[in-house]
mmCIF file of C-alpha atoms in Angstrom:
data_model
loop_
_atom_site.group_PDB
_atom_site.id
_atom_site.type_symbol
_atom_site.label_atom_id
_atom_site.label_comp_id
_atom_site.label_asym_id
_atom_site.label_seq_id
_atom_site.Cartn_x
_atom_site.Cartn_y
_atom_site.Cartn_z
ATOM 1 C CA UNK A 27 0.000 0.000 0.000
ATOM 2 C CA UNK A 28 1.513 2.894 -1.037
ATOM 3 C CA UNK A 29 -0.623 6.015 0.953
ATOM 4 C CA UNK A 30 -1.616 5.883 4.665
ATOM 5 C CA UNK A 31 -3.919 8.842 4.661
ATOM 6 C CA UNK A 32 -7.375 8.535 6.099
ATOM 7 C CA UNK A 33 -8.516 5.368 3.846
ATOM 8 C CA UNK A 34 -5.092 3.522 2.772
ATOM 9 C CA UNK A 35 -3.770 3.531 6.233
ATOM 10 C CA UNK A 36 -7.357 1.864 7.465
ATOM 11 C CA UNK A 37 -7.352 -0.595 4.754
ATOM 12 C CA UNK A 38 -3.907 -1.735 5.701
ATOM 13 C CA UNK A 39 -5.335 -2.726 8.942
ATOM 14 C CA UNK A 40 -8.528 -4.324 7.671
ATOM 15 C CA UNK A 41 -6.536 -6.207 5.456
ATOM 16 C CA UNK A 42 -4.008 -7.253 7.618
ATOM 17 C CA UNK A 43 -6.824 -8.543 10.446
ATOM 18 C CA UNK A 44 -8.100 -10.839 7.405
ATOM 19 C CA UNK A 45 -4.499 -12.523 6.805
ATOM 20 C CA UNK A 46 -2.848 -10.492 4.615
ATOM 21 C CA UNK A 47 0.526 -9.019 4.390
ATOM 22 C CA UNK A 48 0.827 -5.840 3.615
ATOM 23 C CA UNK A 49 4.252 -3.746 2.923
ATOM 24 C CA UNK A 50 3.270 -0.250 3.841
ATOM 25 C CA UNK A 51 4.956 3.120 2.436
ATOM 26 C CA UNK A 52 3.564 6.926 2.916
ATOM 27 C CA UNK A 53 5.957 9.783 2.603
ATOM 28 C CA UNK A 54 5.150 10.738 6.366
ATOM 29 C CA UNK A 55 7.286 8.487 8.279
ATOM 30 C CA UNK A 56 4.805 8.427 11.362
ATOM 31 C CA UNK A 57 1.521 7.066 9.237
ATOM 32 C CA UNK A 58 4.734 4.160 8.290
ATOM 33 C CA UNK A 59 5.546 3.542 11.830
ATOM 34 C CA UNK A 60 1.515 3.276 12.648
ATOM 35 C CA UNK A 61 0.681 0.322 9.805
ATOM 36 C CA UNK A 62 3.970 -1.119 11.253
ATOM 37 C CA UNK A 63 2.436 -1.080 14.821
ATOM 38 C CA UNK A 64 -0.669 -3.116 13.033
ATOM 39 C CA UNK A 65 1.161 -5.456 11.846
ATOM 40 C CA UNK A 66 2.283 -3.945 8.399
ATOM 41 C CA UNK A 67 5.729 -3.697 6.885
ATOM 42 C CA UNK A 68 6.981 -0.255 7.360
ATOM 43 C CA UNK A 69 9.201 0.710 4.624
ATOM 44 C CA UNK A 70 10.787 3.856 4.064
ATOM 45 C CA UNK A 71 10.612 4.342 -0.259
ATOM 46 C CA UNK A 72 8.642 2.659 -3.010
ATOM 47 C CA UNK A 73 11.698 0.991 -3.889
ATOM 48 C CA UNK A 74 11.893 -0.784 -0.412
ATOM 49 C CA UNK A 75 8.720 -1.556 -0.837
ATOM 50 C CA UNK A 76 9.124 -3.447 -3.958
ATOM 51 C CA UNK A 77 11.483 -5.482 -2.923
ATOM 52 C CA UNK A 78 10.271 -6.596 0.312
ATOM 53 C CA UNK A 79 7.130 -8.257 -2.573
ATOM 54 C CA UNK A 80 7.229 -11.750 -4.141
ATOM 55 C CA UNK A 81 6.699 -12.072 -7.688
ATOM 56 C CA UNK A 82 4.171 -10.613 -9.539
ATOM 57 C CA UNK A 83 4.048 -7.781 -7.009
ATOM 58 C CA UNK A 84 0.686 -6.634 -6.283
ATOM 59 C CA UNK A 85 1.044 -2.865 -5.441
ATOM 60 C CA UNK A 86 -1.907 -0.998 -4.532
ATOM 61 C CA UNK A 87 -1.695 3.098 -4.990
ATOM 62 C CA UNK A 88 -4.054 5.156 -2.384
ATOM 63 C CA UNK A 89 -2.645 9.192 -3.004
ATOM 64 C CA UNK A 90 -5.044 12.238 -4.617
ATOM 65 C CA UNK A 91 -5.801 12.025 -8.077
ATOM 66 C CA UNK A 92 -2.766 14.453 -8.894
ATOM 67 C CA UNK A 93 -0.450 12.798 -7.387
ATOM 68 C CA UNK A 94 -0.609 9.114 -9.128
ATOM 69 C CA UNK A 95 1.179 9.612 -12.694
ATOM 70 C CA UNK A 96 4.431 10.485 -10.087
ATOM 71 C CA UNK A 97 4.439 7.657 -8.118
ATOM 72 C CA UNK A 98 3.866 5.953 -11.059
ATOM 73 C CA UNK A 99 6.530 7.528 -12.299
ATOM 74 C CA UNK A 100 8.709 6.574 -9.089
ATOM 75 C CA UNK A 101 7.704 2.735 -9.877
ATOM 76 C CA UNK A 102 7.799 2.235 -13.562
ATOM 77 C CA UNK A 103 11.814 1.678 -13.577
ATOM 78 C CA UNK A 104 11.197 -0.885 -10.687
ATOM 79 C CA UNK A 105 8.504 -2.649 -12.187
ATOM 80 C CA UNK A 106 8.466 -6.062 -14.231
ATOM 81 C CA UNK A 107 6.270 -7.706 -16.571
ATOM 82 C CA UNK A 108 3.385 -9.556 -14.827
ATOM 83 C CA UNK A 109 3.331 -7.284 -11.795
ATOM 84 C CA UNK A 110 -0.046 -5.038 -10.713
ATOM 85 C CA UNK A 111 -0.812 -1.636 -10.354
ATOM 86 C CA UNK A 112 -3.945 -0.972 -8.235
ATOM 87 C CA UNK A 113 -4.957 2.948 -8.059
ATOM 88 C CA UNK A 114 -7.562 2.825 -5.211
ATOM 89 C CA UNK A 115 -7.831 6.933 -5.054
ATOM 90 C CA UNK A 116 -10.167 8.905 -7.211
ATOM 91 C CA UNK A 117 -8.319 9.415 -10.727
ATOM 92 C CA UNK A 118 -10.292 10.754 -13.388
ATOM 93 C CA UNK A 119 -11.133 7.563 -15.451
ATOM 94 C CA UNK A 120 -9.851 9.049 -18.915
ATOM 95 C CA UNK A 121 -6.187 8.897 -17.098
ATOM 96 C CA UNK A 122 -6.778 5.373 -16.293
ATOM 97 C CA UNK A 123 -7.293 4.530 -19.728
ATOM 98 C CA UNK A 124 -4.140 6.179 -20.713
ATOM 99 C CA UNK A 125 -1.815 4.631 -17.806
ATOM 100 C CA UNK A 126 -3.277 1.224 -18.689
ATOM 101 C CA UNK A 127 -2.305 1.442 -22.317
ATOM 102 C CA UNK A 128 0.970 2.968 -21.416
ATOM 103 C CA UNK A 129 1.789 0.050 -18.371
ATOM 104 C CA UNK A 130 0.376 -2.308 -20.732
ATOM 105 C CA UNK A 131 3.407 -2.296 -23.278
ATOM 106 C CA UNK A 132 5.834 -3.392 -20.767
ATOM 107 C CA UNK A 133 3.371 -6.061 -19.704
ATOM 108 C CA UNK A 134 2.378 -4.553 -16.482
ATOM 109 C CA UNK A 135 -1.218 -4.636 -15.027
ATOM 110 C CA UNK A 136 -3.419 -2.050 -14.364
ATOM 111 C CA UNK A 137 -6.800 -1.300 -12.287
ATOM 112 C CA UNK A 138 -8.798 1.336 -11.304
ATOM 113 C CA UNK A 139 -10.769 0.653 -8.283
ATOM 114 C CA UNK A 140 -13.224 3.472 -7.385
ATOM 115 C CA UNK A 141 -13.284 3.145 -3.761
ATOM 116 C CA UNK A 142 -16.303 4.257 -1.002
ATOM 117 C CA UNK A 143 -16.433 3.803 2.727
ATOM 118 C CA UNK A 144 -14.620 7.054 4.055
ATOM 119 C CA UNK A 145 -13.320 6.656 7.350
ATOM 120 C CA UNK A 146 -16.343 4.148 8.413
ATOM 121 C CA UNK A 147 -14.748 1.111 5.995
ATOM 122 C CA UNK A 148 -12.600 -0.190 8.319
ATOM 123 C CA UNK A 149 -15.580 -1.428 10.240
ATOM 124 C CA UNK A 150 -18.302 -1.669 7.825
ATOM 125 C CA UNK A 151 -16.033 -2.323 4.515
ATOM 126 C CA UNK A 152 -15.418 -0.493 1.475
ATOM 127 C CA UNK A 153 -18.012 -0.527 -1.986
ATOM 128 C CA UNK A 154 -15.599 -1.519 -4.733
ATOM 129 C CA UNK A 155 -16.120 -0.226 -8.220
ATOM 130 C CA UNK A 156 -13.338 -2.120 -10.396
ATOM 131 C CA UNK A 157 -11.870 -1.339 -14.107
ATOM 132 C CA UNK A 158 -9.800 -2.895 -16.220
ATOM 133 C CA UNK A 159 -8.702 -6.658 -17.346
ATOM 134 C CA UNK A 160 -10.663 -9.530 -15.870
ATOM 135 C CA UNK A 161 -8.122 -11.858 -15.042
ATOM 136 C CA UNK A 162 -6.302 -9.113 -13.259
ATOM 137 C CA UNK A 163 -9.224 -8.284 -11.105
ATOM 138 C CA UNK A 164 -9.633 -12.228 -10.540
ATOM 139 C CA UNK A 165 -5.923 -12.208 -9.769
ATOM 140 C CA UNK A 166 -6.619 -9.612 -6.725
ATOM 141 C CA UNK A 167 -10.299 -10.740 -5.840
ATOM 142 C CA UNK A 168 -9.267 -11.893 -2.516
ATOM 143 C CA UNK A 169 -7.962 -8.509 -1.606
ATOM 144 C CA UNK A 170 -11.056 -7.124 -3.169
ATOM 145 C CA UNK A 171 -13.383 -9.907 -0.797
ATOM 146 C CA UNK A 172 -11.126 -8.963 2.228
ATOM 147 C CA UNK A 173 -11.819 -5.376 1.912
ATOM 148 C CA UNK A 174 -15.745 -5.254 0.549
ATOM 149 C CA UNK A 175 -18.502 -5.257 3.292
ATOM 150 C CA UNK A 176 -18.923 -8.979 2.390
ATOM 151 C CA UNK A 177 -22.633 -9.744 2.188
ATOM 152 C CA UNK A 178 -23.275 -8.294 5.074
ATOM 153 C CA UNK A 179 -26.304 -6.477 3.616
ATOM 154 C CA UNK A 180 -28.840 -8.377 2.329
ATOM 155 C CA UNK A 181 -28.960 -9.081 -1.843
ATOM 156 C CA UNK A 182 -32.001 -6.975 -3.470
ATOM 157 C CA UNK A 183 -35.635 -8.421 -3.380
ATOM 158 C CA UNK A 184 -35.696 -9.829 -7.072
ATOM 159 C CA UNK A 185 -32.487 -10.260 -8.138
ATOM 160 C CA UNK A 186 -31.375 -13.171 -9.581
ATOM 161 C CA UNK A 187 -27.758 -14.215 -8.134
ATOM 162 C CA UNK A 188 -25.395 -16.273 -10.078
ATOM 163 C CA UNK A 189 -21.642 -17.950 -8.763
ATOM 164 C CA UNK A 190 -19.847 -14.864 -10.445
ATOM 165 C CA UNK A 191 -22.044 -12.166 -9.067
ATOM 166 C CA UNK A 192 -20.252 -10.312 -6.463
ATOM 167 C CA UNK A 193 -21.545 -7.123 -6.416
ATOM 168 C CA UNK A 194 -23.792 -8.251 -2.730
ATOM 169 C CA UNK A 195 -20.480 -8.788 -1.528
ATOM 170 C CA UNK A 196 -19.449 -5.081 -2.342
ATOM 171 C CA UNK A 197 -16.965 -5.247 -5.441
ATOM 172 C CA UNK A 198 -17.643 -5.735 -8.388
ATOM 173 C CA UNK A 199 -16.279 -5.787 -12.129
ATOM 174 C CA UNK A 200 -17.512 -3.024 -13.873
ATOM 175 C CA UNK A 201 -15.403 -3.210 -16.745
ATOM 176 C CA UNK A 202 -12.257 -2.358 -19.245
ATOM 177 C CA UNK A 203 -9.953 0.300 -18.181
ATOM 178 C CA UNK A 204 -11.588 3.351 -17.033
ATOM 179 C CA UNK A 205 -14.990 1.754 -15.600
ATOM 180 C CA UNK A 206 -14.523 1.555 -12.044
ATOM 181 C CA UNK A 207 -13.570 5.259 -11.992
ATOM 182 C CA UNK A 208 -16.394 6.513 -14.345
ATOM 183 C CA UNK A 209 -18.909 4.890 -12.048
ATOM 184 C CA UNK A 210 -17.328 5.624 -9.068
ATOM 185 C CA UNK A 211 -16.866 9.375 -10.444
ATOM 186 C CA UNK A 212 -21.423 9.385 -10.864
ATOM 187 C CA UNK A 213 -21.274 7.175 -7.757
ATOM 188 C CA UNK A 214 -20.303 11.151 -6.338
ATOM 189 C CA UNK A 215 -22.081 13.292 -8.384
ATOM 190 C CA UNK A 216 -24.704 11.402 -6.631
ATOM 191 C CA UNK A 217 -23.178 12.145 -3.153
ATOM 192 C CA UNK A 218 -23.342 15.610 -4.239
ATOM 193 C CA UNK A 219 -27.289 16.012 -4.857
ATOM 194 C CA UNK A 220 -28.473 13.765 -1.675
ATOM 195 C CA UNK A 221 -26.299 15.837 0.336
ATOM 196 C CA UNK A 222 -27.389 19.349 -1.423
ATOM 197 C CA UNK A 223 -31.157 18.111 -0.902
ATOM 198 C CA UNK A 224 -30.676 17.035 3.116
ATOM 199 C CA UNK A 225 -29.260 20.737 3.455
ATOM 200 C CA UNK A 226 -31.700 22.439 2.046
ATOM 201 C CA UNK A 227 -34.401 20.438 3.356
ATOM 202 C CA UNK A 228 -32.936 21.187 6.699
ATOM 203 C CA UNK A 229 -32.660 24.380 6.112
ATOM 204 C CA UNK A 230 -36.216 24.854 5.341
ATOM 205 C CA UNK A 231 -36.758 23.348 8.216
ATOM 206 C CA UNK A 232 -34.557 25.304 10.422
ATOM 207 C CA UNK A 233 -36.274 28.783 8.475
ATOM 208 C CA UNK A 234 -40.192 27.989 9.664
ATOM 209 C CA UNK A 235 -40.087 29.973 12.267
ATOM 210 C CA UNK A 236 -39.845 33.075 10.708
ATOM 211 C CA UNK A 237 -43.460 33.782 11.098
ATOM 212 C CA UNK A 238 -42.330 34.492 14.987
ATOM 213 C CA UNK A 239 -40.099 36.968 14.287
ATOM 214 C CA UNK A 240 -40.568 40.700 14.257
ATOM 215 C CA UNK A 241 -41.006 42.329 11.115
ATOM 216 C CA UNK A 242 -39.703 45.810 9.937
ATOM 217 C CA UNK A 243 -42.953 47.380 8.186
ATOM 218 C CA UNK A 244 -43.179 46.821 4.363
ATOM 219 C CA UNK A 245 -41.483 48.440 1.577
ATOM 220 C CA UNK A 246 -40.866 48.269 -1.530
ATOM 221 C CA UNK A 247 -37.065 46.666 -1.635
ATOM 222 C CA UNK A 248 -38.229 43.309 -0.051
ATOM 223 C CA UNK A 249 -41.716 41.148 -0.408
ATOM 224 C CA UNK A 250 -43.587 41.035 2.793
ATOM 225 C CA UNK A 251 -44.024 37.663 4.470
ATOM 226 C CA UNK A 252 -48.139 37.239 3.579
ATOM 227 C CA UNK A 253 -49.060 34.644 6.024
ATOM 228 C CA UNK A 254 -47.249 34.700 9.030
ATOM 229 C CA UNK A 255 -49.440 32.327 10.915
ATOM 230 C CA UNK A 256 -48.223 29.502 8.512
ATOM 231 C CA UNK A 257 -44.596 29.675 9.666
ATOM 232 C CA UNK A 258 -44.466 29.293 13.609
ATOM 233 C CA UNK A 259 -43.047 26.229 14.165
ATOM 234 C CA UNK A 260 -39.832 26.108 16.240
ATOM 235 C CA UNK A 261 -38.571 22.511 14.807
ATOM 236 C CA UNK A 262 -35.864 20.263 16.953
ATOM 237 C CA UNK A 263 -33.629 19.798 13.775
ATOM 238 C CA UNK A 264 -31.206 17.248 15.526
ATOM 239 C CA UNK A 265 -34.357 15.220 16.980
ATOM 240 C CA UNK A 266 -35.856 15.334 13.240
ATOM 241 C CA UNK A 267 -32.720 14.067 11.767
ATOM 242 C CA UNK A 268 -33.015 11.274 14.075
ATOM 243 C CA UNK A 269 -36.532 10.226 14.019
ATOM 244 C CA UNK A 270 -35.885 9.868 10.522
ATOM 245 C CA UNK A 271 -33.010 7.333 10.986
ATOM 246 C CA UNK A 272 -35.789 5.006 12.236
ATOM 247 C CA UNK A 273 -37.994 3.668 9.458
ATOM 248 C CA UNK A 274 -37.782 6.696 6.970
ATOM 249 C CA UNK A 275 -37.407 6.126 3.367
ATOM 250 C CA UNK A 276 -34.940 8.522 3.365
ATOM 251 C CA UNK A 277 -32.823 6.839 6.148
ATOM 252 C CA UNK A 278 -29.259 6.573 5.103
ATOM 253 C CA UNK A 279 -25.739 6.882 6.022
ATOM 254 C CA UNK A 280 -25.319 10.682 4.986
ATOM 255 C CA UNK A 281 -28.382 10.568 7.175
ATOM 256 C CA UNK A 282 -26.489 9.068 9.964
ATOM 257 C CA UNK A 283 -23.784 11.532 9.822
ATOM 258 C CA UNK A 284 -25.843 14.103 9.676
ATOM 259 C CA UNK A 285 -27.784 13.364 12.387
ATOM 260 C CA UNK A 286 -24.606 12.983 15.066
ATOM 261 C CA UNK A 287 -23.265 16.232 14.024
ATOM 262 C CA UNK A 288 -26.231 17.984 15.191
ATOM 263 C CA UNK A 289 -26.612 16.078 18.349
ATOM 264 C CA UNK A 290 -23.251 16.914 19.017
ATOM 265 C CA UNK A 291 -23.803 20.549 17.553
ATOM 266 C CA UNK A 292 -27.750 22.128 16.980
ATOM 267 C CA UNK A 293 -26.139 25.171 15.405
ATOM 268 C CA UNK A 294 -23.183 23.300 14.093
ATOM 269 C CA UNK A 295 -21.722 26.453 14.995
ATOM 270 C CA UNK A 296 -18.141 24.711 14.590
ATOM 271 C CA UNK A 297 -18.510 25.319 10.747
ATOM 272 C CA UNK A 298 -18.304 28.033 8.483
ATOM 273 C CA UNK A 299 -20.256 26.761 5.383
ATOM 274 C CA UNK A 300 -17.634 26.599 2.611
ATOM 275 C CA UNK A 301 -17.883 23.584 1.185
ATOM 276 C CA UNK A 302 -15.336 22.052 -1.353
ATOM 277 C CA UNK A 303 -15.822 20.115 -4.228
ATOM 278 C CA UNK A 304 -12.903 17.762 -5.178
ATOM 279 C CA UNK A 305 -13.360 17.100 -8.745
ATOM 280 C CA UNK A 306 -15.415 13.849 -9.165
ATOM 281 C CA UNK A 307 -18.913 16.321 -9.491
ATOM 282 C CA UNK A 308 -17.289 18.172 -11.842
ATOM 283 C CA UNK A 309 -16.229 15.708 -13.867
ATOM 284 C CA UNK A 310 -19.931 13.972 -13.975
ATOM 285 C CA UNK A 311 -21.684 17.021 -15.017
ATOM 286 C CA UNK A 312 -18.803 17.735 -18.035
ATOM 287 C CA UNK A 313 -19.180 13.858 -18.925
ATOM 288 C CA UNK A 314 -23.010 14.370 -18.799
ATOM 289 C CA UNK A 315 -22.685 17.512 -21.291
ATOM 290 C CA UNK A 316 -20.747 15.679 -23.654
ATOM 291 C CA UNK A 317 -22.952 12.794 -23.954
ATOM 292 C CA UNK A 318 -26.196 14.644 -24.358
ATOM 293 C CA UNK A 319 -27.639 13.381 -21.047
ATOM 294 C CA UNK A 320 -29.817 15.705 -18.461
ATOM 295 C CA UNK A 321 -28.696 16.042 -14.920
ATOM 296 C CA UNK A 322 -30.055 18.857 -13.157
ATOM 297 C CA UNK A 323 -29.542 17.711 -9.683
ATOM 298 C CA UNK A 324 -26.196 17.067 -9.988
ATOM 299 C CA UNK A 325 -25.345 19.997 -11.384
ATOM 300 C CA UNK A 326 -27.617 22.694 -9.070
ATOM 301 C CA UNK A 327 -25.667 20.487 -6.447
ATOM 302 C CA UNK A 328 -22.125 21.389 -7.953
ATOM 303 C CA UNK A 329 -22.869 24.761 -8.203
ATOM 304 C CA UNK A 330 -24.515 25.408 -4.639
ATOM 305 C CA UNK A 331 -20.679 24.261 -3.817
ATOM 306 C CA UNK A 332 -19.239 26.787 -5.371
ATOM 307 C CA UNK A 333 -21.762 29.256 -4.168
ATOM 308 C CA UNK A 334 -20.630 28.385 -0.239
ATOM 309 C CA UNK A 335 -16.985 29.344 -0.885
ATOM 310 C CA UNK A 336 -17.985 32.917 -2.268
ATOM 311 C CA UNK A 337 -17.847 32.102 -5.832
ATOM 312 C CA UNK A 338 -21.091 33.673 -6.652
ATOM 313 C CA UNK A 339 -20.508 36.928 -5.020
ATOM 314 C CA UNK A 340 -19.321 39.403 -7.801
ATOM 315 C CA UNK A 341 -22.913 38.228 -9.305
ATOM 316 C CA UNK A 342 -25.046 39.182 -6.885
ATOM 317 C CA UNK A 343 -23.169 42.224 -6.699
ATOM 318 C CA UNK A 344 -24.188 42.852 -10.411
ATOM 319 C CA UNK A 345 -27.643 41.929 -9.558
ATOM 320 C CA UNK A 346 -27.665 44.828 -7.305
ATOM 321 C CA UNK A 347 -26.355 47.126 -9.380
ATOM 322 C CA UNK A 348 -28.735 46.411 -11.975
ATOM 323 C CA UNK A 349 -31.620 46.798 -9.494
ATOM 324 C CA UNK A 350 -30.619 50.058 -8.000
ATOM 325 C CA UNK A 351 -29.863 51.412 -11.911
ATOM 326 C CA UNK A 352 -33.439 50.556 -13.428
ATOM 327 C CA UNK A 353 -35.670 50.830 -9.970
ATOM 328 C CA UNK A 354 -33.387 52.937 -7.627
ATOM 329 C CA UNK A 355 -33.403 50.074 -5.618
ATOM 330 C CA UNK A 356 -30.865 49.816 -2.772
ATOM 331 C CA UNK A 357 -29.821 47.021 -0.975
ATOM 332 C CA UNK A 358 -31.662 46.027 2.216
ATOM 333 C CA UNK A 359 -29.410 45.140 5.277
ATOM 334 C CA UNK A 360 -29.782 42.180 7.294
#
């Protein structure tokens, strides 16, 4: 495993726990010494870490999306025909294609594994979205079995399950080079809109009271609140958030996590609202424009990202200005 961030260094252990050995390398020495402490091999360059592996090396790449085609780069001299590149992190999936054709000269292996679980996959295991050959993938399956929630979720009222059908176990083959990236890339895009519609739901929520508040008399810069009788309700957000974790078709683990930051916070005053986007929503929306396909939720959901980090500020400026040019209207305050 070559990166012990937040994931890699968790699936060293959950690996490890299931039988494996693992040869661990991160350029921070202390996530090294950790794995080591688990039971890993703590090695201190990629190099080391190729030659403390047996023949064809298995070598499994967990580092951001930019930072892959260098430790690629780092490798490549080391590496020998037969041996298998794994990049676990979120690459977009056109650079997978490209790596694969490139490693695929010198007869080196290549997969791209979109990976989901965050930080609760060590416990609950990771969803496994695989690309590339499938004799490579059938070559690694038992690391993919060892790190996959293992049917620990029931299989889907209906569906018909055949020997080769692991995708109730949590990994599946999606397909050539490129796949398990493109659907792990949508797999976000998703993220992005069931997130974006929780917060705003919330936020509705968190707004009906404003029929209790006092009101500055009317005017013409702002549209007066009609009914205020209709909005006195003084919700419990953190107890809604919960209730719904029990039986709610909307129950989920966003839901979860959602719901234990506000009983830990009400006002999650600890946060400042900026919320960052780190490429795989972008990259669904772009691959949605070029193939002609409509995703409005997605994209809103992209954009309200932007919007929280300022992004959309010199525009409502404009819209101001425009205002206050053909209505003399000036900006209210508060």
């Amino acid at each position: 495993m070559i990166g012990l961030g937040r994931m890699g260094a968790y699936m060293v252990r959950r690996l490890i726990e299931d039988g494996h050995e693992c040869v661990a390398y991160d350029k921070c020495a202390q996530a090294v010494q950790a794995a080591a402490a688990v039971g890993a091999i703590g090695v201190g360059s990629p190099a080391d870490l190729l030659a403390r592996l047996t023949a064809p090396r298995a070598v499994w790449i967990m580092v951001p999306a930019a930072a892959v085609d260098a430790v690629i780069g780092q490798l490549r001299p080391l590496l020998e025909p037969g041996d298998m590149l794994v990049d676990g992190g979120n690459s977009h999936y056109s650079d997978d294609i490209r790596r694969a054709d490139e490693l695929r000269e010198a007869g080196i292996r290549y997969l791209d594994v979109g990976t989901s679980g965050g930080v609760l996959g060590l416990e609950q295991g990771y969803c496994l979205m695989v690309g590339g050959d499938k004799e490579t993938f059938e070559k690694l399956e038992p690391i993919f079995a060892t790190l996959s929630p293992g049917g620990r979720i029931p299989v889907a009222a209906g569906r018909r399950r055949t020997a080769a059908d692991t995708a109730p176990m949590g990994y599946m083959h999606c397909g050539p080079s490129g796949a398990g990236h493109f659907v792990k890339m949508v797999h976000n895009g998703i993220e992005y809109g069931v997130m974006a519609a929780y917060a705003e739901g919330l936020s509705v929520l968190q707004s009906a009271d404003v029929g209790l508040h006092e009101r500055e008399a009317p005017d013409a810069e702002a549209a007066p609140l009609e009914r205020p009788r209709l909005f006195q309700y003084q919700f419990d957000i953190a107890a809604i958030t919960e209730v719904w974790r029990h039986g709610s078709i909307i129950s989920s683990r966003l839901l979860d996590l959602t719901a234990r930051a506000l009983a830990a916070d009400p006002a999650l005053s600890s946060f400042g609202g900026r919320v960052s986007d780190s490429g795989e929503g972008r990259w669904t929306v772009q691959a949605a424009i070029e193939m002609g396909v409509p995703a409005h939720v997605l994209s809103a959901a992209l954009y309200a990202r932007f919007a929280s980090r300022g992004k959309g500020e010199f525009a409502d400026k404009v819209l101001s200005a425009m205002r206050l040019g053909f209505g003399g209207h000036g900006e209210r305050k508060g």
